[in-house]
């Protein structure tokens, strides 16, 4: 099974800061990598799909990049409403399986 | 709009089973895979398996292979997840979700809390 290593596990930043989260796959997953935001008590929300595509309605300050084994999620200018936990997620088809990263808890400094 | 609505919270005894439902609306039920994902308190998301509503084919995560059964009722546009031999570690929020062709979870249910105690 493919393992996903997400870092950091927690992060404290100031409003307006650029924030970066990384996700590393244990083997090549092409661009089958998605990013989610989860606020307390809520279901996750899709932000980025296929590594770099912004989901409809998601603010442009969110972005994703990478392919193969190394991926990056960026918030260009942190806003108070971005406080949440962020997860990466990969899909493997041999055998079919889905794995989430361990999450990054983002707090305001 | 596309929506998934799940059944209510459950409290179960150790060793028993639980069955959670997920009703789809706003899209053609048979066109999209329907998945189950769980999240223990304070823990990460964990994928459990999926069903192809069109033909009922399923695929389960290895961890749950022996204990989980996902079914569907096409006439009701509803999917079900049954987890057996419950233990305290199964206490979690259980979500259904549907995916894009690229396997991104774009629509989620509201979650069903399952509490397992002795």
GROMACS .gro file of C-alpha atoms in nm:
model
  227
    1UNK     CA    1   0.000   0.000   0.000
    2UNK     CA    2   0.109   0.356  -0.070
    3UNK     CA    3   0.191   0.559   0.240
    4UNK     CA    4   0.142   0.935   0.260
    5UNK     CA    5   0.367   1.146   0.481
    6UNK     CA    6   0.219   1.489   0.549
    7UNK     CA    7   0.410   1.765   0.726
    8UNK     CA    8   0.407   1.952   0.946
    9UNK     CA    9   0.151   1.799   1.181
   10UNK     CA   10   0.073   2.144   1.319
   11UNK     CA   11   0.151   2.498   1.216
   12UNK     CA   12   0.106   2.840   1.369
   13UNK     CA   13   0.108   3.147   1.143
   14UNK     CA   14  -0.005   3.507   1.135
   15UNK     CA   15  -0.280   3.658   0.924
   16UNK     CA   16  -0.131   3.749   0.586
   17UNK     CA   17   0.145   3.487   0.605
   18UNK     CA   18   0.224   3.243   0.327
   19UNK     CA   19   0.161   2.890   0.452
   20UNK     CA   20   0.296   2.571   0.297
   21UNK     CA   21   0.210   2.209   0.370
   22UNK     CA   22   0.379   1.913   0.204
   23UNK     CA   23   0.273   1.559   0.130
   24UNK     CA   24   0.508   1.285   0.018
   25UNK     CA   25   0.396   0.954  -0.133
   26UNK     CA   26   0.592   0.632  -0.083
   27UNK     CA   27   0.579   0.572  -0.459
   28UNK     CA   28   0.487   0.754  -0.778
   29UNK     CA   29   0.118   0.852  -0.781
   30UNK     CA   30   0.134   1.079  -1.087
   31UNK     CA   31  -0.107   1.365  -1.002
   32UNK     CA   32  -0.367   1.159  -0.811
   33UNK     CA   33  -0.345   1.389  -0.511
   34UNK     CA   34  -0.622   1.599  -0.355
   35UNK     CA   35  -0.633   1.848  -0.067
   36UNK     CA   36  -0.912   1.904   0.186
   37UNK     CA   37  -0.997   2.153   0.458
   38UNK     CA   38  -1.181   2.035   0.769
   39UNK     CA   39  -1.319   2.270   1.030
   40UNK     CA   40  -1.417   2.141   1.377
   41UNK     CA   41  -1.742   1.945   1.376
   42UNK     CA   42  -1.774   1.962   0.998
   43UNK     CA   43  -1.719   1.726   0.707
   44UNK     CA   44  -1.407   1.784   0.498
   45UNK     CA   45  -1.425   2.019   0.201
   46UNK     CA   46  -1.244   1.959  -0.127
   47UNK     CA   47  -1.008   2.246  -0.214
   48UNK     CA   48  -0.762   2.113  -0.474
   49UNK     CA   49  -0.799   1.810  -0.702
   50UNK     CA   50  -0.551   1.635  -0.929
   51UNK     CA   51  -0.265   1.808  -0.745
   52UNK     CA   52  -0.314   2.158  -0.883
   53UNK     CA   53  -0.674   2.223  -0.986
   54UNK     CA   54  -0.880   2.461  -0.776
   55UNK     CA   55  -1.229   2.331  -0.693
   56UNK     CA   56  -1.511   2.560  -0.806
   57UNK     CA   57  -1.587   2.830  -0.553
   58UNK     CA   58  -1.261   2.794  -0.359
   59UNK     CA   59  -1.068   3.120  -0.310
   60UNK     CA   60  -0.764   3.167  -0.532
   61UNK     CA   61  -0.531   3.210  -0.232
   62UNK     CA   62  -0.533   2.830  -0.214
   63UNK     CA   63  -0.309   2.643  -0.457
   64UNK     CA   64  -0.141   2.307  -0.506
   65UNK     CA   65   0.155   2.177  -0.700
   66UNK     CA   66   0.365   1.868  -0.754
   67UNK     CA   67   0.360   1.532  -0.923
   68UNK     CA   68   0.510   1.191  -0.874
   69UNK     CA   69   0.593   1.164  -0.503
   70UNK     CA   70   0.621   1.523  -0.376
   71UNK     CA   71   0.331   1.764  -0.342
   72UNK     CA   72   0.280   2.108  -0.192
   73UNK     CA   73  -0.029   2.293  -0.073
   74UNK     CA   74  -0.005   2.671  -0.029
   75UNK     CA   75  -0.218   2.946   0.119
   76UNK     CA   76  -0.075   3.265  -0.026
   77UNK     CA   77  -0.213   3.501   0.239
   78UNK     CA   78  -0.358   3.340   0.551
   79UNK     CA   79  -0.704   3.459   0.654
   80UNK     CA   80  -0.871   3.403   0.994
   81UNK     CA   81  -1.133   3.176   0.834
   82UNK     CA   82  -0.858   2.941   0.713
   83UNK     CA   83  -0.809   2.801   1.061
   84UNK     CA   84  -0.873   2.429   1.013
   85UNK     CA   85  -0.705   2.095   0.966
   86UNK     CA   86  -0.583   2.018   0.615
   87UNK     CA   87  -0.549   1.670   0.464
   88UNK     CA   88  -0.393   1.533   0.150
   89UNK     CA   89  -0.545   1.224  -0.012
   90UNK     CA   90  -0.419   0.990  -0.283
   91UNK     CA   91  -0.580   0.728  -0.502
   92UNK     CA   92  -0.401   0.414  -0.618
   93UNK     CA   93  -0.556   0.174  -0.866
   94UNK     CA   94  -0.325  -0.125  -0.826
   95UNK     CA   95  -0.487  -0.245  -0.607
   96UNK     CA   96  -0.763   0.013  -0.571
   97UNK     CA   97  -0.709   0.200  -0.246
   98UNK     CA   98  -0.737   0.548  -0.103
   99UNK     CA   99  -0.510   0.695   0.163
  100UNK     CA  100  -0.527   1.020   0.357
  101UNK     CA  101  -0.234   1.200   0.510
  102UNK     CA  102  -0.221   1.246   0.887
  103UNK     CA  103  -0.339   1.604   0.870
  104UNK     CA  104  -0.194   1.948   0.943
  105UNK     CA  105  -0.360   2.154   1.213
  106UNK     CA  106  -0.330   2.522   1.124
  107UNK     CA  107  -0.361   2.786   1.396
  108UNK     CA  108  -0.339   3.163   1.406
  109UNK     CA  109  -0.036   3.302   1.588
  110UNK     CA  110  -2.796   2.044  -0.552
  111UNK     CA  111  -2.606   1.722  -0.490
  112UNK     CA  112  -2.656   1.606  -0.134
  113UNK     CA  113  -2.591   1.307   0.090
  114UNK     CA  114  -2.799   1.269   0.407
  115UNK     CA  115  -2.698   1.013   0.667
  116UNK     CA  116  -2.888   0.836   0.943
  117UNK     CA  117  -2.862   0.946   1.304
  118UNK     CA  118  -2.614   0.875   1.582
  119UNK     CA  119  -2.582   0.522   1.719
  120UNK     CA  120  -2.469   0.377   2.052
  121UNK     CA  121  -2.368   0.012   2.035
  122UNK     CA  122  -2.233  -0.259   2.261
  123UNK     CA  123  -1.896  -0.420   2.207
  124UNK     CA  124  -1.929  -0.718   1.972
  125UNK     CA  125  -2.248  -0.599   1.807
  126UNK     CA  126  -2.300  -0.453   1.458
  127UNK     CA  127  -2.406  -0.114   1.327
  128UNK     CA  128  -2.566  -0.020   0.996
  129UNK     CA  129  -2.552   0.340   0.874
  130UNK     CA  130  -2.747   0.472   0.577
  131UNK     CA  131  -2.667   0.745   0.325
  132UNK     CA  132  -2.937   0.883   0.096
  133UNK     CA  133  -2.830   1.060  -0.221
  134UNK     CA  134  -3.020   1.334  -0.400
  135UNK     CA  135  -2.957   1.592  -0.671
  136UNK     CA  136  -2.770   1.358  -0.903
  137UNK     CA  137  -2.806   1.019  -1.070
  138UNK     CA  138  -2.721   0.774  -0.793
  139UNK     CA  139  -2.578   0.510  -1.027
  140UNK     CA  140  -2.332   0.749  -1.194
  141UNK     CA  141  -2.090   0.799  -0.900
  142UNK     CA  142  -1.896   0.576  -0.664
  143UNK     CA  143  -2.014   0.600  -0.304
  144UNK     CA  144  -1.748   0.573  -0.034
  145UNK     CA  145  -1.733   0.544   0.344
  146UNK     CA  146  -1.468   0.729   0.544
  147UNK     CA  147  -1.437   0.733   0.920
  148UNK     CA  148  -1.266   0.961   1.171
  149UNK     CA  149  -1.198   0.865   1.529
  150UNK     CA  150  -1.201   1.154   1.780
  151UNK     CA  151  -0.897   1.375   1.722
  152UNK     CA  152  -0.764   1.144   1.453
  153UNK     CA  153  -0.714   1.153   1.077
  154UNK     CA  154  -0.957   1.049   0.807
  155UNK     CA  155  -0.957   0.679   0.721
  156UNK     CA  156  -1.104   0.534   0.400
  157UNK     CA  157  -1.310   0.217   0.451
  158UNK     CA  158  -1.435   0.122   0.108
  159UNK     CA  159  -1.662   0.202  -0.184
  160UNK     CA  160  -1.955   0.068  -0.379
  161UNK     CA  161  -2.042   0.111  -0.744
  162UNK     CA  162  -2.416   0.180  -0.718
  163UNK     CA  163  -2.477   0.077  -1.079
  164UNK     CA  164  -2.388  -0.290  -1.029
  165UNK     CA  165  -2.322  -0.323  -0.656
  166UNK     CA  166  -1.952  -0.401  -0.692
  167UNK     CA  167  -1.752  -0.319  -0.381
  168UNK     CA  168  -1.390  -0.257  -0.284
  169UNK     CA  169  -1.283  -0.253   0.080
  170UNK     CA  170  -0.973  -0.130   0.257
  171UNK     CA  171  -0.767  -0.425   0.372
  172UNK     CA  172  -0.803  -0.321   0.736
  173UNK     CA  173  -1.181  -0.358   0.724
  174UNK     CA  174  -1.210  -0.642   0.474
  175UNK     CA  175  -1.344  -0.895   0.727
  176UNK     CA  176  -1.586  -0.668   0.912
  177UNK     CA  177  -1.742  -0.418   0.672
  178UNK     CA  178  -2.022  -0.465   0.419
  179UNK     CA  179  -2.135  -0.185   0.189
  180UNK     CA  180  -2.464  -0.229   0.004
  181UNK     CA  181  -2.709  -0.012  -0.185
  182UNK     CA  182  -3.075   0.013  -0.275
  183UNK     CA  183  -3.099   0.168  -0.621
  184UNK     CA  184  -3.474   0.230  -0.588
  185UNK     CA  185  -3.410   0.441  -0.276
  186UNK     CA  186  -3.082   0.602  -0.396
  187UNK     CA  187  -2.941   0.490  -0.065
  188UNK     CA  188  -2.619   0.321   0.036
  189UNK     CA  189  -2.551   0.136   0.359
  190UNK     CA  190  -2.239   0.057   0.560
  191UNK     CA  191  -2.253  -0.224   0.812
  192UNK     CA  192  -1.962  -0.280   1.050
  193UNK     CA  193  -1.960  -0.593   1.262
  194UNK     CA  194  -1.776  -0.718   1.571
  195UNK     CA  195  -1.761  -0.365   1.707
  196UNK     CA  196  -1.488  -0.268   1.953
  197UNK     CA  197  -1.418   0.054   2.140
  198UNK     CA  198  -1.168   0.162   1.873
  199UNK     CA  199  -1.456   0.180   1.624
  200UNK     CA  200  -1.598   0.481   1.808
  201UNK     CA  201  -1.584   0.743   1.534
  202UNK     CA  202  -1.769   0.974   1.301
  203UNK     CA  203  -1.862   0.783   0.986
  204UNK     CA  204  -1.901   0.978   0.662
  205UNK     CA  205  -2.034   0.878   0.325
  206UNK     CA  206  -1.895   1.068   0.030
  207UNK     CA  207  -1.907   1.056  -0.346
  208UNK     CA  208  -1.620   1.116  -0.582
  209UNK     CA  209  -1.538   1.277  -0.911
  210UNK     CA  210  -1.403   1.054  -1.189
  211UNK     CA  211  -1.059   1.145  -1.060
  212UNK     CA  212  -1.147   1.007  -0.717
  213UNK     CA  213  -1.169   1.338  -0.532
  214UNK     CA  214  -1.432   1.348  -0.257
  215UNK     CA  215  -1.644   1.648  -0.359
  216UNK     CA  216  -1.973   1.571  -0.183
  217UNK     CA  217  -1.989   1.454   0.180
  218UNK     CA  218  -2.267   1.348   0.411
  219UNK     CA  219  -2.305   1.525   0.744
  220UNK     CA  220  -2.155   1.231   0.932
  221UNK     CA  221  -2.296   0.972   1.173
  222UNK     CA  222  -2.142   0.936   1.517
  223UNK     CA  223  -2.108   0.574   1.628
  224UNK     CA  224  -2.017   0.516   1.992
  225UNK     CA  225  -1.913   0.170   2.106
  226UNK     CA  226  -1.905   0.084   2.473
  227UNK     CA  227  -1.922  -0.220   2.691
   0.00000   0.00000   0.00000
